[in-house]
Coordinates of C-alpha atoms and ligand atoms in Angstrom, one line a residue:
Chain A
M1 CA 69.7 110.8 150.6
E2 CA 66.1 109.9 151.0
K3 CA 64.7 107.3 153.5
R4 CA 62.4 104.8 151.8
A5 CA 60.7 101.6 152.7
L6 CA 61.5 99.6 155.8
L7 CA 63.4 96.5 154.7
Y8 CA 63.8 94.7 158.0
E9 CA 63.2 95.4 161.7
G10 CA 65.5 93.6 164.1
K11 CA 65.8 93.5 167.8
A12 CA 68.0 96.6 168.0
K13 CA 67.7 98.4 164.7
R14 CA 65.4 99.2 161.8
V15 CA 66.9 99.0 158.2
Y16 CA 65.4 101.2 155.5
E17 CA 66.0 101.4 151.8
T18 CA 67.3 104.7 150.5
S19 CA 67.3 106.5 147.1
D20 CA 70.7 104.8 146.6
E21 CA 70.4 101.0 146.1
N22 CA 73.8 100.4 147.6
I23 CA 73.1 102.3 150.9
V24 CA 70.7 101.5 153.7
W25 CA 69.5 103.8 156.5
L26 CA 69.9 102.3 160.0
E27 CA 67.8 103.5 162.9
Y28 CA 68.9 102.4 166.4
K29 CA 66.0 101.6 168.6
D30 CA 65.6 102.0 172.4
S31 CA 64.9 98.3 173.0
A32 CA 67.1 95.9 175.0
T33 CA 66.8 92.2 174.6
A34 CA 68.7 89.3 176.1
F35 CA 68.6 85.5 176.3
N36 CA 67.4 85.1 172.7
G37 CA 64.5 87.6 173.3
E38 CA 63.3 86.1 176.5
K39 CA 64.1 89.3 178.5
K40 CA 63.0 92.6 176.9
A41 CA 62.8 96.3 177.9
T42 CA 62.6 99.7 176.4
I43 CA 65.5 101.9 177.6
T44 CA 65.2 105.5 176.6
G45 CA 68.5 106.8 175.2
K46 CA 70.0 103.4 174.3
G47 CA 69.4 103.8 170.6
R48 CA 71.3 107.2 170.6
L49 CA 74.2 105.8 172.7
N50 CA 74.7 102.8 170.5
N51 CA 74.5 104.9 167.3
E52 CA 77.0 107.4 168.7
I53 CA 79.4 104.7 170.0
T54 CA 79.2 102.5 166.9
S55 CA 79.8 105.6 164.6
L56 CA 82.9 106.5 166.7
L57 CA 84.3 103.0 166.7
F58 CA 83.8 102.5 162.9
L59 CA 85.6 105.8 162.3
K60 CA 88.4 104.8 164.6
L61 CA 88.8 101.4 162.8
K62 CA 88.9 103.3 159.5
D63 CA 91.8 105.4 160.9
F64 CA 93.6 102.2 161.5
G65 CA 93.0 100.9 157.9
I66 CA 90.0 98.7 158.7
P67 CA 87.1 99.5 156.4
S68 CA 83.5 98.8 157.4
H69 CA 80.0 99.4 156.0
F70 CA 79.8 102.8 157.9
V71 CA 79.1 105.8 155.7
E72 CA 78.0 108.6 158.0
K73 CA 76.0 109.5 161.1
L74 CA 72.8 111.3 160.2
S75 CA 71.3 112.1 163.6
E76 CA 71.4 111.0 167.2
T77 CA 69.8 107.6 166.3
E78 CA 70.4 107.2 162.6
Q79 CA 73.3 106.4 160.3
L80 CA 73.9 105.5 156.7
V81 CA 75.8 102.3 155.8
K82 CA 76.7 100.4 152.7
K83 CA 74.1 97.7 152.0
V84 CA 75.4 94.2 152.3
D85 CA 74.1 90.7 152.3
I86 CA 74.8 89.7 155.9
I87 CA 76.7 86.4 156.4
P88 CA 74.5 84.7 159.0
L89 CA 77.4 84.3 161.4
E90 CA 78.2 86.0 164.7
V91 CA 82.0 86.2 164.8
V92 CA 83.0 86.4 168.5
V93 CA 86.5 87.3 169.7
R94 CA 87.4 86.7 173.3
N95 CA 90.4 88.0 175.3
L96 CA 89.2 87.1 178.8
A97 CA 86.8 84.3 179.8
A98 CA 83.2 85.4 180.4
G99 CA 79.6 84.7 179.6
S100 CA 78.8 81.5 177.6
F101 CA 82.5 80.7 177.2
S102 CA 82.9 80.5 181.0
K103 CA 79.7 78.4 181.4
R104 CA 80.6 76.1 178.5
L105 CA 84.1 75.3 179.6
G106 CA 83.9 75.9 183.4
I107 CA 86.5 78.7 183.4
E108 CA 85.9 81.5 185.9
E109 CA 85.0 84.9 184.4
G110 CA 87.9 87.3 184.1
I111 CA 90.6 84.6 183.5
P112 CA 92.8 85.9 180.6
L113 CA 93.0 83.6 177.6
S114 CA 96.5 82.6 176.4
K115 CA 95.7 84.3 173.1
P116 CA 92.6 85.9 171.5
L117 CA 90.2 83.2 170.5
V118 CA 87.6 83.4 167.7
E119 CA 84.2 81.5 167.8
F120 CA 81.4 81.3 165.3
Y121 CA 77.7 81.3 166.1
Y122 CA 75.0 80.6 163.6
K123 CA 72.8 83.7 163.5
D124 CA 69.5 82.0 163.6
D125 CA 67.0 83.1 166.3
A126 CA 64.9 80.0 165.9
L127 CA 67.9 77.8 166.8
G128 CA 69.1 80.1 169.6
D129 CA 72.2 81.3 167.8
P130 CA 74.2 78.0 168.4
M131 CA 78.0 77.9 168.4
I132 CA 79.2 76.0 165.3
T133 CA 82.5 74.8 164.0
E134 CA 84.2 75.7 160.7
D135 CA 83.1 72.3 159.3
H136 CA 79.5 73.2 160.1
I137 CA 79.9 76.5 158.3
E138 CA 81.1 74.7 155.3
E139 CA 78.4 72.0 155.5
L140 CA 75.7 74.7 155.8
K141 CA 77.3 76.6 152.9
L142 CA 77.3 79.8 155.0
A143 CA 80.9 80.6 153.9
D144 CA 83.7 78.7 152.2
I145 CA 87.0 77.8 153.9
E146 CA 88.9 80.9 152.5
E147 CA 86.1 83.2 153.6
V148 CA 86.1 81.6 157.1
A149 CA 89.9 82.2 157.3
L150 CA 89.3 85.8 156.2
L151 CA 86.6 86.4 158.8
K152 CA 88.9 85.1 161.5
K153 CA 91.8 87.3 160.3
K154 CA 89.6 90.4 160.1
A155 CA 88.1 89.8 163.5
L156 CA 91.5 89.4 165.1
E157 CA 92.6 92.7 163.4
V158 CA 89.6 94.5 164.8
N159 CA 90.4 93.0 168.2
E160 CA 94.0 94.3 168.0
V161 CA 92.8 97.9 167.3
L162 CA 89.9 98.0 169.7
S163 CA 91.8 96.3 172.6
G164 CA 94.5 98.9 172.3
F165 CA 92.0 101.8 171.9
F166 CA 89.8 100.7 174.8
G167 CA 92.9 99.8 176.9
D168 CA 94.1 103.4 176.6
L169 CA 90.8 104.6 178.0
G170 CA 91.1 102.3 181.0
I171 CA 88.7 99.7 179.7
N172 CA 89.3 96.0 179.3
L173 CA 87.8 94.7 176.0
V174 CA 86.7 91.3 177.3
D175 CA 85.0 89.9 174.2
F176 CA 82.8 91.2 171.4
K177 CA 80.6 90.0 168.5
L178 CA 81.0 91.1 164.9
E179 CA 78.9 90.6 161.8
F180 CA 80.2 90.7 158.2
G181 CA 78.4 91.0 154.9
K182 CA 79.1 90.9 151.2
D183 CA 78.7 94.0 149.1
K184 CA 77.5 94.0 145.5
E185 CA 81.0 93.2 144.3
G186 CA 81.2 90.2 146.6
N187 CA 83.7 91.9 149.0
I188 CA 83.5 90.9 152.6
L189 CA 82.8 94.0 154.7
L190 CA 82.6 94.5 158.5
A191 CA 79.0 95.5 159.2
D192 CA 76.2 95.8 161.8
E193 CA 77.3 97.5 165.1
I194 CA 80.1 97.7 167.6
S195 CA 78.6 98.9 170.9
P196 CA 78.2 98.0 174.6
D197 CA 75.4 95.8 173.3
T198 CA 77.9 93.7 171.4
C199 CA 81.1 94.0 173.5
R200 CA 81.9 93.2 177.1
L201 CA 83.7 96.2 178.5
W202 CA 85.1 96.2 182.0
D203 CA 86.6 99.2 183.8
K204 CA 90.2 98.3 184.4
E205 CA 90.4 99.7 187.9
T206 CA 87.1 98.6 189.4
N207 CA 86.1 95.7 187.0
A208 CA 82.7 97.4 186.7
K209 CA 80.7 96.1 183.8
L210 CA 80.0 98.9 181.3
D211 CA 78.0 96.8 178.8
K212 CA 74.8 94.9 178.2
D213 CA 75.5 92.6 181.1
V214 CA 74.2 95.5 183.2
F215 CA 70.8 94.7 181.6
R216 CA 71.2 90.9 181.4
R217 CA 72.2 90.6 185.1
D218 CA 70.3 93.5 186.5
L219 CA 73.5 95.3 187.7
G220 CA 72.2 98.9 187.7
N221 CA 71.5 101.6 185.2
L222 CA 72.3 100.7 181.6
T223 CA 72.4 104.2 180.1
D224 CA 74.8 105.3 182.9
A225 CA 77.2 102.6 181.9
Y226 CA 76.9 103.3 178.1
E227 CA 77.2 107.1 178.8
N228 CA 80.4 106.3 180.7
I229 CA 81.8 104.5 177.6
L230 CA 80.7 107.3 175.2
A231 CA 82.3 109.9 177.5
R232 CA 85.6 108.1 177.5
L233 CA 85.4 107.8 173.7
G234 CA 85.1 111.6 173.7
G235 CA 81.6 111.5 172.2
S236 CA 78.7 113.9 172.7
Q237 CA 77.1 113.5 176.1
H238 CA 73.6 114.3 177.3
V239 CA 73.5 115.5 180.9
Chain B
M1 CA 96.4 37.9 184.2
E2 CA 94.9 38.8 187.6
K3 CA 92.1 41.2 188.3
R4 CA 93.1 43.7 191.0
A5 CA 91.7 46.9 192.5
L6 CA 88.8 48.9 190.9
L7 CA 90.4 51.9 189.4
Y8 CA 87.2 53.7 188.2
E9 CA 83.6 53.0 187.7
G10 CA 81.9 54.8 184.8
K11 CA 78.3 54.8 183.6
A12 CA 78.8 51.8 181.3
K13 CA 82.0 50.0 182.5
R14 CA 84.2 49.2 185.5
V15 CA 88.0 49.6 185.1
Y16 CA 90.3 47.3 187.2
E17 CA 94.0 47.2 187.6
T18 CA 95.7 44.0 186.7
S19 CA 99.0 42.3 187.6
D20 CA 100.4 44.0 184.5
E21 CA 100.7 47.8 185.1
N22 CA 100.2 48.4 181.3
I23 CA 96.9 46.5 181.1
V24 CA 93.5 47.2 182.6
W25 CA 90.5 44.9 182.9
L26 CA 87.2 46.3 181.6
E27 CA 83.9 45.0 182.8
Y28 CA 80.8 46.0 180.8
K29 CA 77.8 46.8 183.0
D30 CA 74.1 46.2 182.3
S31 CA 73.3 49.9 182.9
A32 CA 71.9 52.3 180.3
T33 CA 72.1 56.1 180.8
A34 CA 71.1 59.0 178.6
F35 CA 70.8 62.8 178.7
N36 CA 73.9 63.2 180.9
G37 CA 72.7 60.6 183.4
E38 CA 69.1 62.0 183.7
K39 CA 67.6 58.8 182.3
K40 CA 68.8 55.5 183.7
A41 CA 67.9 51.8 183.6
T42 CA 69.3 48.4 184.2
I43 CA 69.1 46.3 181.0
T44 CA 70.0 42.6 181.4
G45 CA 72.3 41.5 178.6
K46 CA 73.5 45.0 177.5
G47 CA 76.9 44.5 179.1
R48 CA 77.5 41.3 177.2
L49 CA 76.3 42.7 173.9
N50 CA 78.5 45.7 174.1
N51 CA 81.5 43.7 175.2
E52 CA 81.0 41.3 172.3
I53 CA 80.3 43.9 169.7
T54 CA 83.2 46.1 170.8
S55 CA 85.6 43.2 170.7
L56 CA 84.5 42.2 167.2
L57 CA 84.8 45.8 165.9
F58 CA 88.3 46.4 167.4
L59 CA 89.4 43.1 165.8
K60 CA 88.0 44.2 162.5
L61 CA 89.7 47.5 162.7
K62 CA 93.0 45.7 163.5
D63 CA 92.5 43.6 160.3
F64 CA 92.4 46.9 158.4
G65 CA 95.6 48.2 160.0
I66 CA 93.9 50.4 162.7
P67 CA 95.4 49.6 166.1
S68 CA 93.4 50.1 169.4
H69 CA 93.7 49.5 173.1
F70 CA 92.0 46.1 172.7
V71 CA 94.0 43.0 173.9
E72 CA 91.5 40.2 174.3
K73 CA 88.0 39.2 175.3
L74 CA 88.0 37.4 178.6
S75 CA 84.4 36.5 179.1
E76 CA 80.9 37.5 178.1
T77 CA 81.2 40.9 179.8
E78 CA 85.0 41.3 180.3
Q79 CA 88.0 42.3 178.2
L80 CA 91.6 43.2 178.7
V81 CA 92.8 46.5 177.1
K82 CA 96.0 48.5 177.2
K83 CA 96.0 51.1 179.9
V84 CA 95.9 54.6 178.6
D85 CA 95.5 58.1 179.9
I86 CA 92.2 59.0 178.3
I87 CA 92.2 62.4 176.4
P88 CA 89.0 64.0 177.7
L89 CA 87.5 64.5 174.3
E90 CA 84.6 62.7 172.6
V91 CA 85.5 62.6 169.0
V92 CA 82.3 62.4 167.0
V93 CA 82.1 61.4 163.3
R94 CA 78.9 62.1 161.4
N95 CA 77.8 60.8 158.0
L96 CA 74.1 61.6 158.2
A97 CA 72.4 64.4 160.2
A98 CA 71.0 63.1 163.5
G99 CA 70.7 63.8 167.1
S100 CA 72.3 66.9 168.5
F101 CA 73.6 67.9 165.1
S102 CA 70.1 68.0 163.7
K103 CA 68.9 70.0 166.7
R104 CA 71.8 72.4 166.7
L105 CA 71.7 73.2 163.0
G106 CA 68.0 72.6 162.1
I107 CA 68.8 69.9 159.6
E108 CA 66.3 67.0 159.4
E109 CA 67.6 63.6 160.7
G110 CA 68.7 61.3 157.9
I111 CA 70.0 64.0 155.5
P112 CA 73.4 62.8 154.2
L113 CA 76.3 65.2 154.8
S114 CA 78.3 66.4 151.9
K115 CA 81.3 64.7 153.5
P116 CA 82.1 63.0 156.9
L117 CA 82.3 65.6 159.6
V118 CA 84.3 65.5 162.9
E119 CA 83.2 67.2 166.1
F120 CA 84.8 67.4 169.5
Y121 CA 83.0 67.4 172.8
Y122 CA 84.7 68.1 176.1
K123 CA 84.3 64.9 178.2
D124 CA 83.1 66.5 181.4
D125 CA 79.9 65.3 183.0
A126 CA 79.6 68.4 185.2
L127 CA 79.6 70.6 182.1
G128 CA 77.3 68.3 180.2
D129 CA 79.9 67.2 177.6
P130 CA 79.7 70.5 175.6
M131 CA 80.8 70.7 172.0
I132 CA 84.0 72.7 171.7
T133 CA 86.2 74.0 168.9
E134 CA 89.8 73.2 168.2
D135 CA 90.8 76.6 169.7
H136 CA 89.0 75.6 172.9
I137 CA 91.0 72.3 173.0
E138 CA 94.2 74.2 172.7
E139 CA 93.2 76.8 175.3
L140 CA 92.2 74.1 177.7
K141 CA 95.4 72.2 176.9
L142 CA 93.5 69.0 176.3
A143 CA 95.7 68.4 173.2
D144 CA 97.9 70.4 171.0
I145 CA 97.3 71.3 167.3
E146 CA 99.2 68.3 165.9
E147 CA 97.3 65.9 168.2
V148 CA 94.0 67.4 167.2
A149 CA 94.9 66.9 163.5
L150 CA 95.9 63.3 164.3
L151 CA 92.6 62.6 166.2
K152 CA 90.6 63.9 163.3
K153 CA 92.6 61.8 160.8
K154 CA 92.3 58.6 162.9
A155 CA 88.6 59.2 163.4
L156 CA 88.0 59.6 159.7
E157 CA 90.0 56.4 159.0
V158 CA 87.9 54.5 161.5
N159 CA 84.8 55.9 159.8
E160 CA 86.0 54.7 156.4
V161 CA 86.5 51.1 157.6
L162 CA 83.4 50.9 159.8
S163 CA 81.1 52.6 157.2
G164 CA 82.1 50.0 154.6
F165 CA 81.9 47.1 157.1
F166 CA 78.4 48.0 158.4
G167 CA 77.3 49.0 154.9
D168 CA 78.0 45.4 153.7
L169 CA 75.8 44.2 156.6
G170 CA 72.9 46.4 155.5
I171 CA 73.5 49.0 158.2
N172 CA 74.0 52.7 157.8
L173 CA 76.6 54.0 160.1
V174 CA 75.0 57.4 160.8
D175 CA 77.4 58.7 163.4
F176 CA 79.6 57.5 166.3
K177 CA 81.8 58.7 169.2
L178 CA 85.4 57.6 169.8
E179 CA 87.7 58.1 172.7
F180 CA 91.5 58.1 172.5
G181 CA 94.2 57.8 175.1
K182 CA 97.9 58.0 175.5
D183 CA 99.9 54.9 176.4
K184 CA 103.1 54.9 178.5
E185 CA 105.2 55.9 175.5
G186 CA 102.9 58.9 174.7
N187 CA 101.4 57.2 171.6
I188 CA 97.8 58.1 170.8
L189 CA 95.7 55.0 170.8
L190 CA 92.0 54.4 170.0
A191 CA 90.4 53.3 173.3
D192 CA 87.1 52.9 175.1
E193 CA 84.3 51.1 173.2
I194 CA 82.6 51.0 169.8
S195 CA 79.1 49.7 170.3
P196 CA 75.4 50.5 169.7
D197 CA 75.8 52.7 172.8
T198 CA 78.3 54.9 170.9
C199 CA 77.1 54.6 167.3
R200 CA 73.9 55.4 165.5
L201 CA 73.1 52.3 163.3
W202 CA 70.1 52.4 161.0
D203 CA 68.9 49.4 159.1
K204 CA 69.4 50.3 155.4
E205 CA 66.0 48.8 154.3
T206 CA 63.7 49.9 157.0
N207 CA 65.6 52.8 158.7
A208 CA 65.0 51.0 162.0
K209 CA 67.2 52.3 164.7
L210 CA 69.5 49.6 166.1
D211 CA 71.3 51.6 168.7
K212 CA 70.9 53.5 172.0
D213 CA 68.3 55.8 170.5
V214 CA 65.9 52.8 171.2
F215 CA 66.5 53.6 174.9
R216 CA 66.8 57.4 174.6
R217 CA 63.5 57.6 172.6
D218 CA 61.6 54.6 174.0
L219 CA 61.4 52.9 170.6
G220 CA 61.2 49.3 171.8
N221 CA 63.4 46.5 173.1
L222 CA 67.1 47.6 173.3
T223 CA 68.6 44.1 173.6
D224 CA 66.6 43.0 170.5
A225 CA 68.3 45.8 168.5
Y226 CA 71.8 45.1 169.9
E227 CA 71.3 41.3 169.3
N228 CA 70.4 42.2 165.7
I229 CA 73.7 44.1 165.3
L230 CA 75.7 41.3 166.9
A231 CA 74.0 38.6 164.8
R232 CA 74.9 40.5 161.6
L233 CA 78.5 40.9 162.8
G234 CA 78.5 37.1 163.1
G235 CA 78.9 37.1 166.8
S236 CA 77.7 34.7 169.4
Q237 CA 74.0 35.0 170.0
H238 CA 72.0 34.1 173.0
V239 CA 68.5 32.8 172.2
Ligands
ADP301 N1 75.1 97.0 156.2 C1 74.1 96.3 156.3 N2 73.3 95.9 155.3 C2 72.2 95.2 155.5 N3 71.8 94.7 156.7 C3 72.6 95.0 157.7 C4 73.7 95.8 157.6 N4 74.3 95.9 158.9 C5 73.5 95.2 159.7 N5 72.5 94.6 159.1 C6 71.4 93.8 159.6 O1 70.4 94.6 160.1 C7 69.5 93.8 160.9 C8 69.0 94.6 162.1 O2 69.9 94.7 163.1 P1 69.5 94.2 164.6 O3 68.3 94.9 165.1 O4 70.7 94.2 165.4 O5 69.0 92.7 164.2 P2 69.0 91.3 165.0 O6 67.7 91.3 165.8 O7 69.0 90.3 163.9 O8 70.2 91.3 165.9 C9 70.3 92.6 161.3 O9 69.8 91.5 160.5 C10 71.7 92.9 160.8 O10 72.4 91.8 160.5
ADP302 N1 92.3 51.7 177.8 C1 91.8 52.4 178.8 N2 92.5 52.8 179.8 C2 92.0 53.5 180.8 N3 90.8 54.0 180.9 C3 90.0 53.7 179.8 C4 90.4 52.9 178.7 N4 89.4 52.8 177.8 C5 88.3 53.4 178.4 N5 88.7 54.0 179.6 C6 87.8 54.8 180.5 O1 87.1 53.9 181.3 C7 86.0 54.7 181.9 C8 84.8 53.9 182.1 O2 84.0 53.8 180.9 P1 82.5 54.3 180.9 O3 81.7 53.5 181.9 O4 82.1 54.3 179.5 O5 82.7 55.8 181.5 P2 81.9 57.1 181.3 O6 80.8 57.1 182.3 O7 82.9 58.2 181.6 O8 81.4 57.2 179.9 C9 85.9 56.0 181.0 O9 86.4 57.1 181.7 C10 86.7 55.6 179.8 O10 87.2 56.8 179.2
MG303 MG1 71.7 92.6 166.2
MG304 MG1 81.5 56.0 178.3

């Protein structure tokens, strides 16, 4: 496979064309951003950690019968994935109250929800990725009713697998964000990344945050936290 | 009927007990507030106008088979209503894009929606009345799934009647907010007010705003706008 022109550079990854029109080459960057880009930093090692963790998690999901765009890890910071048209929705699953959910509803962080809850955010940096309802999704023609139902179902399935998997490693999966896309045939496929950038991961014993909140809230060393996650996942560590 | 102790003073109305435990006495105030109470003013005549307009609209809805808490108008600024336990939800119906909907989704004000759309906001001043999803409503135990479906259905029925009614008077019903409550028997009843404070009303010819946006956006004389609405409704005018 050959890496070709840069298609898109996002906040966390670069997307390149390849010699195969159905495959793109993702390069994970060492940049951290939060609060819709207001807070920014370069953190050496972050690209590698997210690439490794995402690759492991997509493989794990595949073992449990949940397909994704993931094809293969190429290097410490690169992977090949199936090219999709990203549906501009952030699909968030929550198991415990935290972050914007806690702020919005006045519910203390850490309170368990009575059942896993799915939220949709409109992936639009200019609008600040606002939370939207299923009716908004329909009105904006981002997806139709059946597709929204499918996104919800798939997101809850991913939650089922990942909650159990992280749970066995002594980690509480508090919440996470997924992106989905449509492949050439119009099939909806899990895409983007699943990493400590896109999940809240709390140590079950200490409640220590092992995710991007370390950066957002200045809680310590981000790569230490991400290395901790990677080590528990059994991935390759750098010492 | 006798007016007794003040039960609650809100931003726009005072609620008094009466000699009948199932009835409360509402007094419409001359105060205008916006942006979660950040902008405030006293506007002489506003209480009377909203009391008159709300009374006329609840009577009109009754004619069309839609019951509400409304019992009778007592004076220029007072009315009797059935006492309910207010469900802490603002049920918003939108026909055209405007206000927070336009801001949230980046859709220009005045664009017609493909069909009337219902949104729920958590009535909580401390949280700034955030928009919430049906799953949030369930999680917060504000209402159960069947009740949410009923609120939506009732809100769309009110929209059907009021859109037609205002339309015949040369007014576009752009959007509006309803509140519902439960009476002693647990029945869900339309409550609170329906007035230019809680509706966006645009003149069909000129697009002039005849509602609280006149106050929010400093567009001119608020009571002139509300008098215009009352006059078209055939209500009693003060000259
Ligand atoms: N399989 C895929 N095919 C095409 N684009 C993808 C795929 N997976 C993820 N993307 C997109 O790659 C872009 C770069 O990722 P990222 O740097 O995280 O962007 P952003 O700044 O939008 O979060 C994003 O727009 C993401 O949705
Ligand atoms: N039928 C009713 N029974 C009891 N309370 C009511 C009824 N109708 C409206 N209310 C409540 O009366 C209060 C006063 O109204 P308002 O001044 O508009 O309050 P707010 O500042 O909360 O908007 C509100 O809490 C409203 O929900
Ligand atoms: Mg991203
Ligand atoms: Mg009110």
